[in-house]
PDB file of C-alpha atoms and ligand atoms in Angstrom:
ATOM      1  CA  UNK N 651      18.787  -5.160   2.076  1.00  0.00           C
ATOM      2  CA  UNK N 652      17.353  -1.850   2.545  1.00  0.00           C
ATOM      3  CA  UNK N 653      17.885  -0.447   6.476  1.00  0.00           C
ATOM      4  CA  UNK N 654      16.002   2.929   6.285  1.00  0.00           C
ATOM      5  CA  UNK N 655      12.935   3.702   6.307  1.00  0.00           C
ATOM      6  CA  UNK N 656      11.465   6.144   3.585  1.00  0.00           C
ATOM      7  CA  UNK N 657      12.352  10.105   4.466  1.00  0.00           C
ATOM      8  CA  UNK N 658      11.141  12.874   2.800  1.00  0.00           C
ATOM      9  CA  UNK N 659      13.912  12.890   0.102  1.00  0.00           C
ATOM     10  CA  UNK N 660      13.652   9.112  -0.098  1.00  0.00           C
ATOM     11  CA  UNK N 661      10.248   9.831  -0.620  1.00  0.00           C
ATOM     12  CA  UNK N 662      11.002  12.481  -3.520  1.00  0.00           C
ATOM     13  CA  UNK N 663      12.933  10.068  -5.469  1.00  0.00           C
ATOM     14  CA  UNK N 664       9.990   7.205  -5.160  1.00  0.00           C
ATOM     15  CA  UNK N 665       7.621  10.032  -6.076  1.00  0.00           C
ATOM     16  CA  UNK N 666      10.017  11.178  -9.631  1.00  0.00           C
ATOM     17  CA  UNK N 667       9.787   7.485 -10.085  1.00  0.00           C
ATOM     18  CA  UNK N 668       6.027   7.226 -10.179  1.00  0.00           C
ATOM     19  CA  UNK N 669       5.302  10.760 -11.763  1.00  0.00           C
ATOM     20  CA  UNK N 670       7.732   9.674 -14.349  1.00  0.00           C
ATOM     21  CA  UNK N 671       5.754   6.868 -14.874  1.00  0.00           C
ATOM     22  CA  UNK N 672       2.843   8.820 -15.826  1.00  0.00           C
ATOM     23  CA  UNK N 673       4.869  11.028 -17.603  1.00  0.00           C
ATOM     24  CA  UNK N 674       3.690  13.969 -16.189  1.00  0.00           C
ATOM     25  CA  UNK N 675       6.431  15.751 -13.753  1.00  0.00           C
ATOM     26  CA  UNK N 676      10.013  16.226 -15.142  1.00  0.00           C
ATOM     27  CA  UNK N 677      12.282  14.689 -12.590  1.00  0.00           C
ATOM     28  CA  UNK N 678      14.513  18.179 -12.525  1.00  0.00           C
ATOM     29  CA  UNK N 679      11.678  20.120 -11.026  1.00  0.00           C
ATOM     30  CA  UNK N 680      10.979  17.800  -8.302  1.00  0.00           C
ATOM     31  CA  UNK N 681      12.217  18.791  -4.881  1.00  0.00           C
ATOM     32  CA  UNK N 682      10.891  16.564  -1.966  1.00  0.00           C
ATOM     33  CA  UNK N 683       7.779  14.899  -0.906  1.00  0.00           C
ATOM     34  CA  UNK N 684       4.507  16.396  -2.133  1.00  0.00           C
ATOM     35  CA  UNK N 685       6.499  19.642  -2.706  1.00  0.00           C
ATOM     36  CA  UNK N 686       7.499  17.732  -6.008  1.00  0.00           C
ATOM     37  CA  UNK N 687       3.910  17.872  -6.880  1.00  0.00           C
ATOM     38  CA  UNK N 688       3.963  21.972  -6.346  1.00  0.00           C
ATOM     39  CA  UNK N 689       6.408  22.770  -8.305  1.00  0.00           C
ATOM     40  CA  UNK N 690       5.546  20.531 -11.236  1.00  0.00           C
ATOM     41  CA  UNK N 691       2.482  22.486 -12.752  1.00  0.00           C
ATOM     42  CA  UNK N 692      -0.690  24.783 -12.666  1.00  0.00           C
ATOM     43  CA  UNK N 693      -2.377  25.965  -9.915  1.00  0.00           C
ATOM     44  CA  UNK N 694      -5.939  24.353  -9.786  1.00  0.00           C
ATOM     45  CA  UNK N 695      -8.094  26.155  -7.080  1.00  0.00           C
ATOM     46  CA  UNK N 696     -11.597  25.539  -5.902  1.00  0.00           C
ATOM     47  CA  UNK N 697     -13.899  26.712  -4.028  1.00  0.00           C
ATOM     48  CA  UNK N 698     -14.376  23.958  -1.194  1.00  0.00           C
ATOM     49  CA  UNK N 699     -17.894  22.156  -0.009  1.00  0.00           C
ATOM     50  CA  UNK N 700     -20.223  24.892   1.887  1.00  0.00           C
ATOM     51  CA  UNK N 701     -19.541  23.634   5.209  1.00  0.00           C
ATOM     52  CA  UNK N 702     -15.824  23.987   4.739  1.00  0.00           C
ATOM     53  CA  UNK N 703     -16.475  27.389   4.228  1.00  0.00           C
ATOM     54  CA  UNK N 704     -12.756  28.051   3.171  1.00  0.00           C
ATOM     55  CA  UNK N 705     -10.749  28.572  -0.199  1.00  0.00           C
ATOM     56  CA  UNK N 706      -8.882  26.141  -0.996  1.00  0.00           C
ATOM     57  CA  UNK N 707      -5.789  25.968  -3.499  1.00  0.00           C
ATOM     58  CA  UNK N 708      -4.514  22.877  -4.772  1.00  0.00           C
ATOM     59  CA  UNK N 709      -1.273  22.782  -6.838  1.00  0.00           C
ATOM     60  CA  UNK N 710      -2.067  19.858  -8.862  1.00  0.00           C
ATOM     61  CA  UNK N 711      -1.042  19.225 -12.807  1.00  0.00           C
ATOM     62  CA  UNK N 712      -3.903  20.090 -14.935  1.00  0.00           C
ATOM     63  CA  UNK N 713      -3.583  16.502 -16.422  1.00  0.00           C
ATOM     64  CA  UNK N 714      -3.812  14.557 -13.177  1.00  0.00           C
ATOM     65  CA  UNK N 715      -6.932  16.500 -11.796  1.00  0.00           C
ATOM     66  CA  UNK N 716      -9.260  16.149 -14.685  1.00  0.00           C
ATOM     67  CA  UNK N 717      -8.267  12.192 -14.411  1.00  0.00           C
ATOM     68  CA  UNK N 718      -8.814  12.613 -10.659  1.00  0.00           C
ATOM     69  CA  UNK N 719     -12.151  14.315 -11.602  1.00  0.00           C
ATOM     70  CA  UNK N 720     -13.057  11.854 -14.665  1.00  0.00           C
ATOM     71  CA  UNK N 721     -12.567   9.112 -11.994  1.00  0.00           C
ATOM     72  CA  UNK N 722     -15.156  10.533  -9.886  1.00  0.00           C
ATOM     73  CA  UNK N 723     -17.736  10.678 -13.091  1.00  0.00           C
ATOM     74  CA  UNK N 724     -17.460   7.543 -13.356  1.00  0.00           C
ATOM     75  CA  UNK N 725     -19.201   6.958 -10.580  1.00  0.00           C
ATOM     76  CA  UNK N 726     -21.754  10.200 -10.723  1.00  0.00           C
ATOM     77  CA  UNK N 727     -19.751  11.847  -8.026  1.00  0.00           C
ATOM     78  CA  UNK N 728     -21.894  10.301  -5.817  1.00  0.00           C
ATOM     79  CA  UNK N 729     -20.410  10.146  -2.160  1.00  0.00           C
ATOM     80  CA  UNK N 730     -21.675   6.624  -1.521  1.00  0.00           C
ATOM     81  CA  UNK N 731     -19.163   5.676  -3.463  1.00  0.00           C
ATOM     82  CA  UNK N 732     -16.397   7.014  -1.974  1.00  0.00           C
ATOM     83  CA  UNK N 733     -14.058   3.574  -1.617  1.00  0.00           C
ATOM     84  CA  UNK N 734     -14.942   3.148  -5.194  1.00  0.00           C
ATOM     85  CA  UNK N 735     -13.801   6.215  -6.525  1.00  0.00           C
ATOM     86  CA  UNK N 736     -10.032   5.921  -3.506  1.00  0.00           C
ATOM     87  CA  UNK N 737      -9.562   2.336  -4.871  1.00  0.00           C
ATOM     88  CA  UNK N 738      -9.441   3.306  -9.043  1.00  0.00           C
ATOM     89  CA  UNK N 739      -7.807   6.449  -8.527  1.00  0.00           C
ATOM     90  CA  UNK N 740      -5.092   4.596  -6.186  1.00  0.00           C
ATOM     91  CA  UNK N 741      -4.586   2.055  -8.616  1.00  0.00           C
ATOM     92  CA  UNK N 742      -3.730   4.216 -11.370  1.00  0.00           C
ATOM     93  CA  UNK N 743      -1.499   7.239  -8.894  1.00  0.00           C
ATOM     94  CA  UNK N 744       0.105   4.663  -6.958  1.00  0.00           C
ATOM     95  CA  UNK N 745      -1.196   6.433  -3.670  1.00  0.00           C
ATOM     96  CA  UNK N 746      -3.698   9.542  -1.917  1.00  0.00           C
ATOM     97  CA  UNK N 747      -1.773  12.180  -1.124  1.00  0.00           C
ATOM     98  CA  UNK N 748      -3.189  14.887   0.281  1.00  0.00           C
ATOM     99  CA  UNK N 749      -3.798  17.096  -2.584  1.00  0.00           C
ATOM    100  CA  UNK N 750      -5.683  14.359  -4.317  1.00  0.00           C
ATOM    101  CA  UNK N 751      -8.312  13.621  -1.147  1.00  0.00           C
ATOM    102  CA  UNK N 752      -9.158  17.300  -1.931  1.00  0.00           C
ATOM    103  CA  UNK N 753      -9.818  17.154  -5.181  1.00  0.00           C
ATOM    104  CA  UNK N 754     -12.314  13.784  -4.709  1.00  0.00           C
ATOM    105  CA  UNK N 755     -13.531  15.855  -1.545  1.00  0.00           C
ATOM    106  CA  UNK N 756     -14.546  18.703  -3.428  1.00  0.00           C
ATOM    107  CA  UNK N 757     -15.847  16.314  -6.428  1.00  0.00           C
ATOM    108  CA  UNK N 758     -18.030  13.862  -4.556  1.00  0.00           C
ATOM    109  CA  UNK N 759     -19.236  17.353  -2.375  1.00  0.00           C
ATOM    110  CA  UNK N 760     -17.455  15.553   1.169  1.00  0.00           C
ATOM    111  CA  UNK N 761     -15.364  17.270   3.254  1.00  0.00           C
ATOM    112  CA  UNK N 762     -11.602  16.753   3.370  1.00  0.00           C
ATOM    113  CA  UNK N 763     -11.646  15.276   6.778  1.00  0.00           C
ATOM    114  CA  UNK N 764     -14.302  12.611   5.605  1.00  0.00           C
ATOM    115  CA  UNK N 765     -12.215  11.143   3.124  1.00  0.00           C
ATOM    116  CA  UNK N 766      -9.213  11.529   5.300  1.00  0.00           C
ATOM    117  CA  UNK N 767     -10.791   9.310   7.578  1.00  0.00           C
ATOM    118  CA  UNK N 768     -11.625   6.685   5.106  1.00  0.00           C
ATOM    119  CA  UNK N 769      -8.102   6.814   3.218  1.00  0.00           C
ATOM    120  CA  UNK N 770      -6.785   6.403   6.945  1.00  0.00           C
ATOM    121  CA  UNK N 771      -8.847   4.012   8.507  1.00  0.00           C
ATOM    122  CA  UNK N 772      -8.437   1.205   5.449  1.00  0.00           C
ATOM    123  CA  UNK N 773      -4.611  -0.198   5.448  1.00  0.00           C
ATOM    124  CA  UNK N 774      -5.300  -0.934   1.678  1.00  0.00           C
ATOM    125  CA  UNK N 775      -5.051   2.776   0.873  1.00  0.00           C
ATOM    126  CA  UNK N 776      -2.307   4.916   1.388  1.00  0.00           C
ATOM    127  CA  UNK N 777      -0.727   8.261   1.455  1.00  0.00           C
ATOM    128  CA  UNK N 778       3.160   7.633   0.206  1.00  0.00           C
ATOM    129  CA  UNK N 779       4.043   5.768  -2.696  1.00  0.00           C
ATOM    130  CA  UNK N 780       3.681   1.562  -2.619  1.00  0.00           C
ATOM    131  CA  UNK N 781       7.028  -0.093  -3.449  1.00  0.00           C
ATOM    132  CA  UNK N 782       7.297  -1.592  -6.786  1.00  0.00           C
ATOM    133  CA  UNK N 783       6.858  -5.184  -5.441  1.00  0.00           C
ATOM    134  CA  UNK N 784       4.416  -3.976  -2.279  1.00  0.00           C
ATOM    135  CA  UNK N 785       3.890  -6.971   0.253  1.00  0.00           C
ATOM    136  CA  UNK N 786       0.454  -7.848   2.056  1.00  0.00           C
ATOM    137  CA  UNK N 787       0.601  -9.822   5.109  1.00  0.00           C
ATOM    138  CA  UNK N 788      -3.072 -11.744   5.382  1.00  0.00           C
ATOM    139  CA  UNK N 789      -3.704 -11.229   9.208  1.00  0.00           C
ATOM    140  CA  UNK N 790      -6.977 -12.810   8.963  1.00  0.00           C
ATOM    141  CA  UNK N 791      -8.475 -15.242  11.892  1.00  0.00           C
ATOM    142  CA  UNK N 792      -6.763 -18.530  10.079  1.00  0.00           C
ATOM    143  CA  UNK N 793      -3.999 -16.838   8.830  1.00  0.00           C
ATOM    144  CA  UNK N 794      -3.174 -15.148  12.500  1.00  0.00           C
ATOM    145  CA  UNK N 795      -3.539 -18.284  14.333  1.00  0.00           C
ATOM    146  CA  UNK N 796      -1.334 -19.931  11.728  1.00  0.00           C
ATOM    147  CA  UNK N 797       1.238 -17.729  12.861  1.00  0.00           C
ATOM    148  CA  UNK N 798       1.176 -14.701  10.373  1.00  0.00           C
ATOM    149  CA  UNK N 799       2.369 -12.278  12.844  1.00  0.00           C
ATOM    150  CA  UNK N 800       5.388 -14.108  13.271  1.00  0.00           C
ATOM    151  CA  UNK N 801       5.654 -13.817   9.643  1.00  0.00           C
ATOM    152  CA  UNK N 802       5.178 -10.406   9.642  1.00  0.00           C
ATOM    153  CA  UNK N 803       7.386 -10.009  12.128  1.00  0.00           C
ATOM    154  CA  UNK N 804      10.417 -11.293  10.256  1.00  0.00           C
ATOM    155  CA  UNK N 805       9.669  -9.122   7.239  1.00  0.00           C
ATOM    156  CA  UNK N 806       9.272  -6.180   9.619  1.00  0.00           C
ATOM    157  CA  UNK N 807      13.214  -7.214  10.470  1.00  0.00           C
ATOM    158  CA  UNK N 808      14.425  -7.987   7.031  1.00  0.00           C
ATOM    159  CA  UNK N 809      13.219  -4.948   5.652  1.00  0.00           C
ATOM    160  CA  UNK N 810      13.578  -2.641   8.690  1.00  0.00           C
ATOM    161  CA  UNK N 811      10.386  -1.622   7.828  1.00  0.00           C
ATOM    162  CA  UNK N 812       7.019  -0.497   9.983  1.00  0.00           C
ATOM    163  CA  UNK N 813       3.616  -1.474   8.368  1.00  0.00           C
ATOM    164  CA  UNK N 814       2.604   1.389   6.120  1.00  0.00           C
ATOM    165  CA  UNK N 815       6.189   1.937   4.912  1.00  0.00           C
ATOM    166  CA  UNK N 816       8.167   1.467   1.863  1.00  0.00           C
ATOM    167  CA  UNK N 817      12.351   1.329   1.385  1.00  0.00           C
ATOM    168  CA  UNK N 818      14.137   3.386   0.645  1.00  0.00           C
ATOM    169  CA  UNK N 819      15.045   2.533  -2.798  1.00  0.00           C
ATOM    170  CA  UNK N 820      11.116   2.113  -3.201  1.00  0.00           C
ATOM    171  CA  UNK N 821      11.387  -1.600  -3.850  1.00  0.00           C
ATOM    172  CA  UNK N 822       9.274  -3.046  -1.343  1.00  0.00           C
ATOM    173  CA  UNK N 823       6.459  -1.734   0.729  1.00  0.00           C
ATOM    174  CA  UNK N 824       4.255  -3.786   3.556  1.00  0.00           C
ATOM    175  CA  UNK N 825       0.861  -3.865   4.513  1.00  0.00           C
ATOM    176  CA  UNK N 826      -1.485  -6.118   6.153  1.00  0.00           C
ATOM    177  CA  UNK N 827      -4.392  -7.468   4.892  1.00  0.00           C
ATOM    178  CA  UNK N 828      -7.581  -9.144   6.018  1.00  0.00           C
ATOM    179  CA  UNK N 829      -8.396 -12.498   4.704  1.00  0.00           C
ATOM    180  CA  UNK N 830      -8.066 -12.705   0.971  1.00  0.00           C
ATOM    181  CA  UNK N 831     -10.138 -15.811   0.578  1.00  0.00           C
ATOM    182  CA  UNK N 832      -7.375 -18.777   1.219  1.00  0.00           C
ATOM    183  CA  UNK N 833      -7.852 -19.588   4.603  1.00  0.00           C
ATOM    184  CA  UNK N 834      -6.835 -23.391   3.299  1.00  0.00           C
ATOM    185  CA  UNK N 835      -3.056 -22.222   2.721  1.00  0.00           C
ATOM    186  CA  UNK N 836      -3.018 -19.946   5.549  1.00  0.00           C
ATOM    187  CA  UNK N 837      -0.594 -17.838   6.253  1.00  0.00           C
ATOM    188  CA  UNK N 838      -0.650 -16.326   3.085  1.00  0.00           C
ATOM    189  CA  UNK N 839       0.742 -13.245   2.110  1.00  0.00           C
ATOM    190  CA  UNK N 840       0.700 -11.395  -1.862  1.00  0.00           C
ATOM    191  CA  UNK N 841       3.914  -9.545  -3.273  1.00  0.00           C
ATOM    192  CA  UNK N 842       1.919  -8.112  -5.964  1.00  0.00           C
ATOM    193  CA  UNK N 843      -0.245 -10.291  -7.608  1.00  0.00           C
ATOM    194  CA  UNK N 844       2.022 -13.051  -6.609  1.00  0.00           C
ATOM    195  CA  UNK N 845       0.489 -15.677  -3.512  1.00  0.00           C
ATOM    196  CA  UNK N 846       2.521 -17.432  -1.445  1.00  0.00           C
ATOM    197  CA  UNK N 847       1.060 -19.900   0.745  1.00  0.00           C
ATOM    198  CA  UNK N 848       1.892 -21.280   3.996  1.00  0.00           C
ATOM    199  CA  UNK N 849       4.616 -18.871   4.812  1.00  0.00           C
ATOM    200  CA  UNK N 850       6.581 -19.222   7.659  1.00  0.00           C
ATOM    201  CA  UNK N 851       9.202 -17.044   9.671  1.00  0.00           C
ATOM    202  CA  UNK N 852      12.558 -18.958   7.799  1.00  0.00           C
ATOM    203  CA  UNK N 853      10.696 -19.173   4.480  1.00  0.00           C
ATOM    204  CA  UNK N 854      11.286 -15.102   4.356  1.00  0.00           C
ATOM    205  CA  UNK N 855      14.358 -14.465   3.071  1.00  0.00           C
ATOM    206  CA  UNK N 856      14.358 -16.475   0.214  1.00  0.00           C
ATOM    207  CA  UNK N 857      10.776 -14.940  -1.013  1.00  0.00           C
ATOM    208  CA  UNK N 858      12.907 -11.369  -0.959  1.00  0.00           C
ATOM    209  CA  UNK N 859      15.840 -12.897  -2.589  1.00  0.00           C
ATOM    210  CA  UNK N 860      13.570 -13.283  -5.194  1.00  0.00           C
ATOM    211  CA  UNK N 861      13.265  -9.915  -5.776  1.00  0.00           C
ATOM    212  CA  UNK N 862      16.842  -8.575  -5.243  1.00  0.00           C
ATOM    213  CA  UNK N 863      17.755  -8.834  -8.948  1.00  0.00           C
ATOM    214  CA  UNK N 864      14.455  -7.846 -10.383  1.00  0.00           C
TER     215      UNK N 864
HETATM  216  S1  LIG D1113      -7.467 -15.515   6.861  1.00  0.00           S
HETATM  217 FE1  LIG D1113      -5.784 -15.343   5.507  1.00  0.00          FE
HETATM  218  S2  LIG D1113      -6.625 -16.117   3.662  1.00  0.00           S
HETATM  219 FE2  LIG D1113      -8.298 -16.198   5.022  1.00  0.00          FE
END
């Protein structure tokens, strides 16, 4: 079982993994963390929202920010729909790093630290790379006082992993979740699309033996 949690370089492989995925960023030219992204491509630069008042560079690939931007479209660039717009483009990147909140800042005309704050505030989204099987804790009322925590807890141990993080070998990541509409088989928790219900503490290990060989 993985006993690290993910560094920067741990982070640079996960991130060749996905960009390789969308067959965008040759894994020679990646270095570590969002520097991977930097060297990788075209400069895209902008000139940010009025009250930023600031230039702002991005180092993007040409490919991913008109798909970052086309996302957006979708949805009129209207800043109401911020979550909207997080949730798709998350679902097809894998994550929100930095570089991308700027680009849907300066789209949808918010400023970087708005959309920081949503991207933060929400467990669902994140800012490093999910794990190819991510795991969601439900910590919702009838899942908590069915003893998800304690759950949590022992995948927390097993994985040597905080909430937020993802292994090493980008396998599995964990996040919590609030109830996902099964309060009868409480505590539930997802490994993808995969539900397990009634999990308890010993019941762990043999849901992530599950995945060792996959
Ligand atoms: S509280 Fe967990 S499914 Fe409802």
């Amino acid at each position: 079982m993985a006993t690290k949690i993910l560094t920067d370089k741990a982070a640079a492989e996960k991130l060749t993994d996905a960009e390789k995925a969308m067959g965008e960023v040759p894994k020679s030219e990646l270095t570590t963390g969002m520097q991977s992204m930097e060297k990788s491509t075209s400069i895209y630069s902008y000139a940010a929202p009025e009250k930023d008042k600031t230039k702002v560079k991005l180092k993007l690939s040409d490919e991913k920010v008109e798909r970052i931007k086309a996302i957006c479209a979708l949805f009129d660039n209207n800043g109401g729909e911020l979550i909207s717009v997080l949730h798709l483009t998350q679902n097809e990147l894998g994550y929100l790093p930095a570089e991308v909140q700027e680009v849907i800042a300066h789209s949808l005309k918010l400023s970087v630290a708005h959309v920081y704050g949503v991207v933060t505030f929400y467990s669902y989204f994140s800012m490093i790379p999910k794990g190819r099987f991510p795991i969601s804790i439900c910590t919702g009322t009838a899942c908590y006082v069915r003893g998800a925590e304690k759950v949590l807890e022992e995948f927390k141990r097993q994985l040597n992993l905080k909430v937020g993080e993802t292994t090493p070998d980008g396998k599995f990541s964990l996040n919590c979740l609030r109830c996902v509409g099964a309060c009868g088989l409480a505590p539930v928790i997802l490994v993808g699309e995969k539900v397990y219900a009634r999990v308890a503490p010993d019941g762990v290990k043999a849901i992530l033996d599950a995945y060792k060989e996959k």
